mmCIF file of N, CA and C in Angstrom:
data_model
loop_
_atom_site.group_PDB
_atom_site.id
_atom_site.type_symbol
_atom_site.label_atom_id
_atom_site.label_comp_id
_atom_site.label_asym_id
_atom_site.label_seq_id
_atom_site.Cartn_x
_atom_site.Cartn_y
_atom_site.Cartn_z
ATOM 1 N N MET A 1 106.364 122.478 147.362
ATOM 2 C CA MET A 1 105.655 122.448 148.606
ATOM 3 C C MET A 1 106.631 122.026 149.702
ATOM 4 N N HIS A 2 106.528 122.669 150.845
ATOM 5 C CA HIS A 2 107.379 122.344 151.977
ATOM 6 C C HIS A 2 106.531 121.684 153.057
ATOM 7 N N ALA A 3 107.130 120.751 153.758
ATOM 8 C CA ALA A 3 106.434 120.093 154.857
ATOM 9 C C ALA A 3 107.260 120.267 156.118
ATOM 10 N N LEU A 4 106.602 120.511 157.221
ATOM 11 C CA LEU A 4 107.283 120.638 158.503
ATOM 12 C C LEU A 4 107.011 119.403 159.329
ATOM 13 N N SER A 5 108.010 118.981 160.054
ATOM 14 C CA SER A 5 107.863 117.811 160.903
ATOM 15 C C SER A 5 108.563 118.090 162.223
ATOM 16 N N GLN A 6 107.861 117.883 163.328
ATOM 17 C CA GLN A 6 108.480 118.075 164.636
ATOM 18 C C GLN A 6 109.092 116.761 165.080
ATOM 19 N N VAL A 7 110.354 116.831 165.497
ATOM 20 C CA VAL A 7 111.081 115.647 165.930
ATOM 21 C C VAL A 7 111.829 115.995 167.204
ATOM 22 N N GLU A 8 111.753 115.106 168.177
ATOM 23 C CA GLU A 8 112.496 115.327 169.410
ATOM 24 C C GLU A 8 113.992 115.300 169.125
ATOM 25 N N ALA A 9 114.745 116.076 169.904
ATOM 26 C CA ALA A 9 116.196 116.116 169.738
ATOM 27 C C ALA A 9 116.780 114.716 169.850
ATOM 28 N N GLY A 10 117.659 114.367 168.922
ATOM 29 C CA GLY A 10 118.316 113.069 168.929
ATOM 30 C C GLY A 10 117.519 111.947 168.290
ATOM 31 N N LYS A 11 116.304 112.220 167.871
ATOM 32 C CA LYS A 11 115.453 111.199 167.259
ATOM 33 C C LYS A 11 115.510 111.290 165.736
ATOM 34 N N THR A 12 115.141 110.212 165.075
ATOM 35 C CA THR A 12 115.109 110.148 163.620
ATOM 36 C C THR A 12 113.709 109.755 163.179
ATOM 37 N N VAL A 13 113.222 110.390 162.117
ATOM 38 C CA VAL A 13 111.930 110.029 161.548
ATOM 39 C C VAL A 13 112.065 109.907 160.039
ATOM 40 N N ALA A 14 111.198 109.119 159.450
ATOM 41 C CA ALA A 14 111.130 108.997 157.994
ATOM 42 C C ALA A 14 110.124 110.016 157.477
ATOM 43 N N VAL A 15 110.497 110.735 156.431
ATOM 44 C CA VAL A 15 109.615 111.723 155.822
ATOM 45 C C VAL A 15 109.430 111.329 154.357
ATOM 46 N N PRO A 16 108.213 110.934 153.963
ATOM 47 C CA PRO A 16 108.004 110.529 152.570
ATOM 48 C C PRO A 16 108.134 111.716 151.620
ATOM 49 N N VAL A 17 108.681 111.445 150.455
ATOM 50 C CA VAL A 17 108.849 112.473 149.428
ATOM 51 C C VAL A 17 108.250 111.937 148.137
ATOM 52 N N TYR A 18 107.396 112.720 147.508
ATOM 53 C CA TYR A 18 106.764 112.325 146.258
ATOM 54 C C TYR A 18 107.200 113.292 145.162
ATOM 55 N N VAL A 19 107.584 112.757 144.024
ATOM 56 C CA VAL A 19 108.034 113.564 142.898
ATOM 57 C C VAL A 19 107.117 113.279 141.718
ATOM 58 N N LYS A 20 106.558 114.337 141.138
ATOM 59 C CA LYS A 20 105.683 114.169 139.983
ATOM 60 C C LYS A 20 106.449 114.588 138.735
ATOM 61 N N ILE A 21 106.519 113.687 137.769
ATOM 62 C CA ILE A 21 107.191 113.955 136.501
ATOM 63 C C ILE A 21 106.107 114.224 135.462
ATOM 64 N N PRO A 22 106.123 115.425 134.875
ATOM 65 C CA PRO A 22 105.082 115.757 133.889
ATOM 66 C C PRO A 22 105.119 114.819 132.684
ATOM 67 N N LYS A 23 103.939 114.490 132.170
ATOM 68 C CA LYS A 23 103.839 113.669 130.962
ATOM 69 C C LYS A 23 103.792 114.569 129.747
ATOM 70 N N GLY A 24 104.066 113.964 128.616
ATOM 71 C CA GLY A 24 103.947 114.694 127.366
ATOM 72 C C GLY A 24 105.267 115.297 126.927
ATOM 73 N N GLY A 25 105.224 115.905 125.779
ATOM 74 C CA GLY A 25 106.429 116.518 125.235
ATOM 75 C C GLY A 25 107.277 115.500 124.504
ATOM 76 N N LYS A 26 108.329 115.980 123.881
ATOM 77 C CA LYS A 26 109.201 115.117 123.097
ATOM 78 C C LYS A 26 110.327 114.518 123.924
ATOM 79 N N VAL A 27 110.584 115.096 125.086
ATOM 80 C CA VAL A 27 111.692 114.627 125.923
ATOM 81 C C VAL A 27 111.168 113.623 126.943
ATOM 82 N N GLN A 28 111.792 112.468 126.988
ATOM 83 C CA GLN A 28 111.413 111.441 127.955
ATOM 84 C C GLN A 28 112.094 111.719 129.299
ATOM 85 N N PRO A 29 111.434 111.402 130.418
ATOM 86 C CA PRO A 29 112.060 111.595 131.725
ATOM 87 C C PRO A 29 113.324 110.744 131.842
ATOM 88 N N VAL A 30 114.324 111.281 132.497
ATOM 89 C CA VAL A 30 115.583 110.568 132.706
ATOM 90 C C VAL A 30 115.919 110.573 134.191
ATOM 91 N N PRO A 31 116.695 109.596 134.651
ATOM 92 C CA PRO A 31 117.109 109.596 136.054
ATOM 93 C C PRO A 31 117.871 110.879 136.402
ATOM 94 N N THR A 32 117.729 111.318 137.634
ATOM 95 C CA THR A 32 118.423 112.512 138.106
ATOM 96 C C THR A 32 118.709 112.364 139.591
ATOM 97 N N ASN A 33 119.401 113.300 140.175
ATOM 98 C CA ASN A 33 119.666 113.319 141.611
ATOM 99 C C ASN A 33 118.950 114.503 142.239
ATOM 100 N N LEU A 34 118.342 114.276 143.401
ATOM 101 C CA LEU A 34 117.714 115.347 144.160
ATOM 102 C C LEU A 34 118.435 115.469 145.488
ATOM 103 N N THR A 35 118.654 116.709 145.926
ATOM 104 C CA THR A 35 119.291 116.950 147.218
ATOM 105 C C THR A 35 118.235 117.450 148.194
ATOM 106 N N PHE A 36 118.187 116.824 149.368
ATOM 107 C CA PHE A 36 117.239 117.169 150.426
ATOM 108 C C PHE A 36 118.025 117.760 151.586
ATOM 109 N N THR A 37 117.533 118.875 152.132
ATOM 110 C CA THR A 37 118.198 119.526 153.246
ATOM 111 C C THR A 37 117.208 119.747 154.374
ATOM 112 N N SER A 38 117.638 119.418 155.585
ATOM 113 C CA SER A 38 116.835 119.636 156.780
ATOM 114 C C SER A 38 117.597 120.614 157.669
ATOM 115 N N THR A 39 116.901 121.638 158.173
ATOM 116 C CA THR A 39 117.533 122.647 159.014
ATOM 117 C C THR A 39 116.752 122.778 160.314
ATOM 118 N N SER A 40 117.481 122.877 161.412
ATOM 119 C CA SER A 40 116.869 123.038 162.726
ATOM 120 C C SER A 40 116.057 124.324 162.780
ATOM 121 N N ALA A 41 114.879 124.258 163.380
ATOM 122 C CA ALA A 41 114.043 125.447 163.541
ATOM 123 C C ALA A 41 114.565 126.349 164.648
ATOM 124 N N THR A 42 115.372 125.796 165.558
ATOM 125 C CA THR A 42 115.878 126.580 166.683
ATOM 126 C C THR A 42 117.325 127.016 166.519
ATOM 127 N N ASP A 43 118.045 126.407 165.576
ATOM 128 C CA ASP A 43 119.440 126.776 165.335
ATOM 129 C C ASP A 43 119.739 126.618 163.851
ATOM 130 N N ALA A 44 119.667 127.716 163.123
ATOM 131 C CA ALA A 44 119.837 127.675 161.669
ATOM 132 C C ALA A 44 121.220 127.191 161.241
ATOM 133 N N ASN A 45 122.171 127.137 162.166
ATOM 134 C CA ASN A 45 123.508 126.632 161.852
ATOM 135 C C ASN A 45 123.559 125.106 161.828
ATOM 136 N N LYS A 46 122.505 124.467 162.302
ATOM 137 C CA LYS A 46 122.450 123.003 162.310
ATOM 138 C C LYS A 46 121.573 122.525 161.162
ATOM 139 N N SER A 47 122.209 121.863 160.197
ATOM 140 C CA SER A 47 121.463 121.321 159.075
ATOM 141 C C SER A 47 122.168 120.079 158.560
ATOM 142 N N ALA A 48 121.442 119.303 157.797
ATOM 143 C CA ALA A 48 121.991 118.093 157.182
ATOM 144 C C ALA A 48 121.399 117.966 155.794
ATOM 145 N N SER A 49 122.223 117.503 154.859
ATOM 146 C CA SER A 49 121.767 117.311 153.485
ATOM 147 C C SER A 49 122.114 115.910 153.015
ATOM 148 N N MET A 50 121.330 115.410 152.081
ATOM 149 C CA MET A 50 121.603 114.130 151.452
ATOM 150 C C MET A 50 121.119 114.192 150.012
ATOM 151 N N THR A 51 121.817 113.487 149.150
ATOM 152 C CA THR A 51 121.436 113.426 147.736
ATOM 153 C C THR A 51 121.054 111.994 147.399
ATOM 154 N N ARG A 52 119.922 111.841 146.725
ATOM 155 C CA ARG A 52 119.440 110.518 146.357
ATOM 156 C C ARG A 52 119.033 110.514 144.889
ATOM 157 N N PRO A 53 119.226 109.367 144.203
ATOM 158 C CA PRO A 53 118.808 109.263 142.809
ATOM 159 C C PRO A 53 117.282 109.103 142.708
ATOM 160 N N VAL A 54 116.712 109.676 141.668
ATOM 161 C CA VAL A 54 115.293 109.541 141.375
ATOM 162 C C VAL A 54 115.162 109.116 139.922
ATOM 163 N N CYS A 55 114.360 108.086 139.688
ATOM 164 C CA CYS A 55 114.165 107.572 138.340
ATOM 165 C C CYS A 55 112.666 107.541 138.030
ATOM 166 N N PRO A 56 112.306 107.684 136.767
ATOM 167 C CA PRO A 56 110.904 107.530 136.398
ATOM 168 C C PRO A 56 110.439 106.117 136.763
ATOM 169 N N GLY A 57 109.254 106.033 137.334
ATOM 170 C CA GLY A 57 108.731 104.727 137.732
ATOM 171 C C GLY A 57 107.382 104.481 137.115
ATOM 172 N N ASN A 58 106.679 103.517 137.679
ATOM 173 C CA ASN A 58 105.360 103.163 137.149
ATOM 174 C C ASN A 58 104.246 103.706 138.016
ATOM 175 N N GLY A 59 104.562 104.658 138.915
ATOM 176 C CA GLY A 59 103.525 105.276 139.727
ATOM 177 C C GLY A 59 103.156 104.504 140.965
ATOM 178 N N LYS A 60 103.957 103.521 141.335
ATOM 179 C CA LYS A 60 103.669 102.733 142.535
ATOM 180 C C LYS A 60 104.736 102.944 143.561
#
């Protein structure tokens, strides 16, 4: 699912990200890295990416 957020030029906003890890199966969830990319709606040449670690949690 993609979410759009309007932000004034030069401003910064926090965008929450939720990751659902399926239950079941023989393989236990393991920590991984996710890369997030934001691209300007008015100039596709302007984008920024960041990679953050994600670990299985307790749902809180």
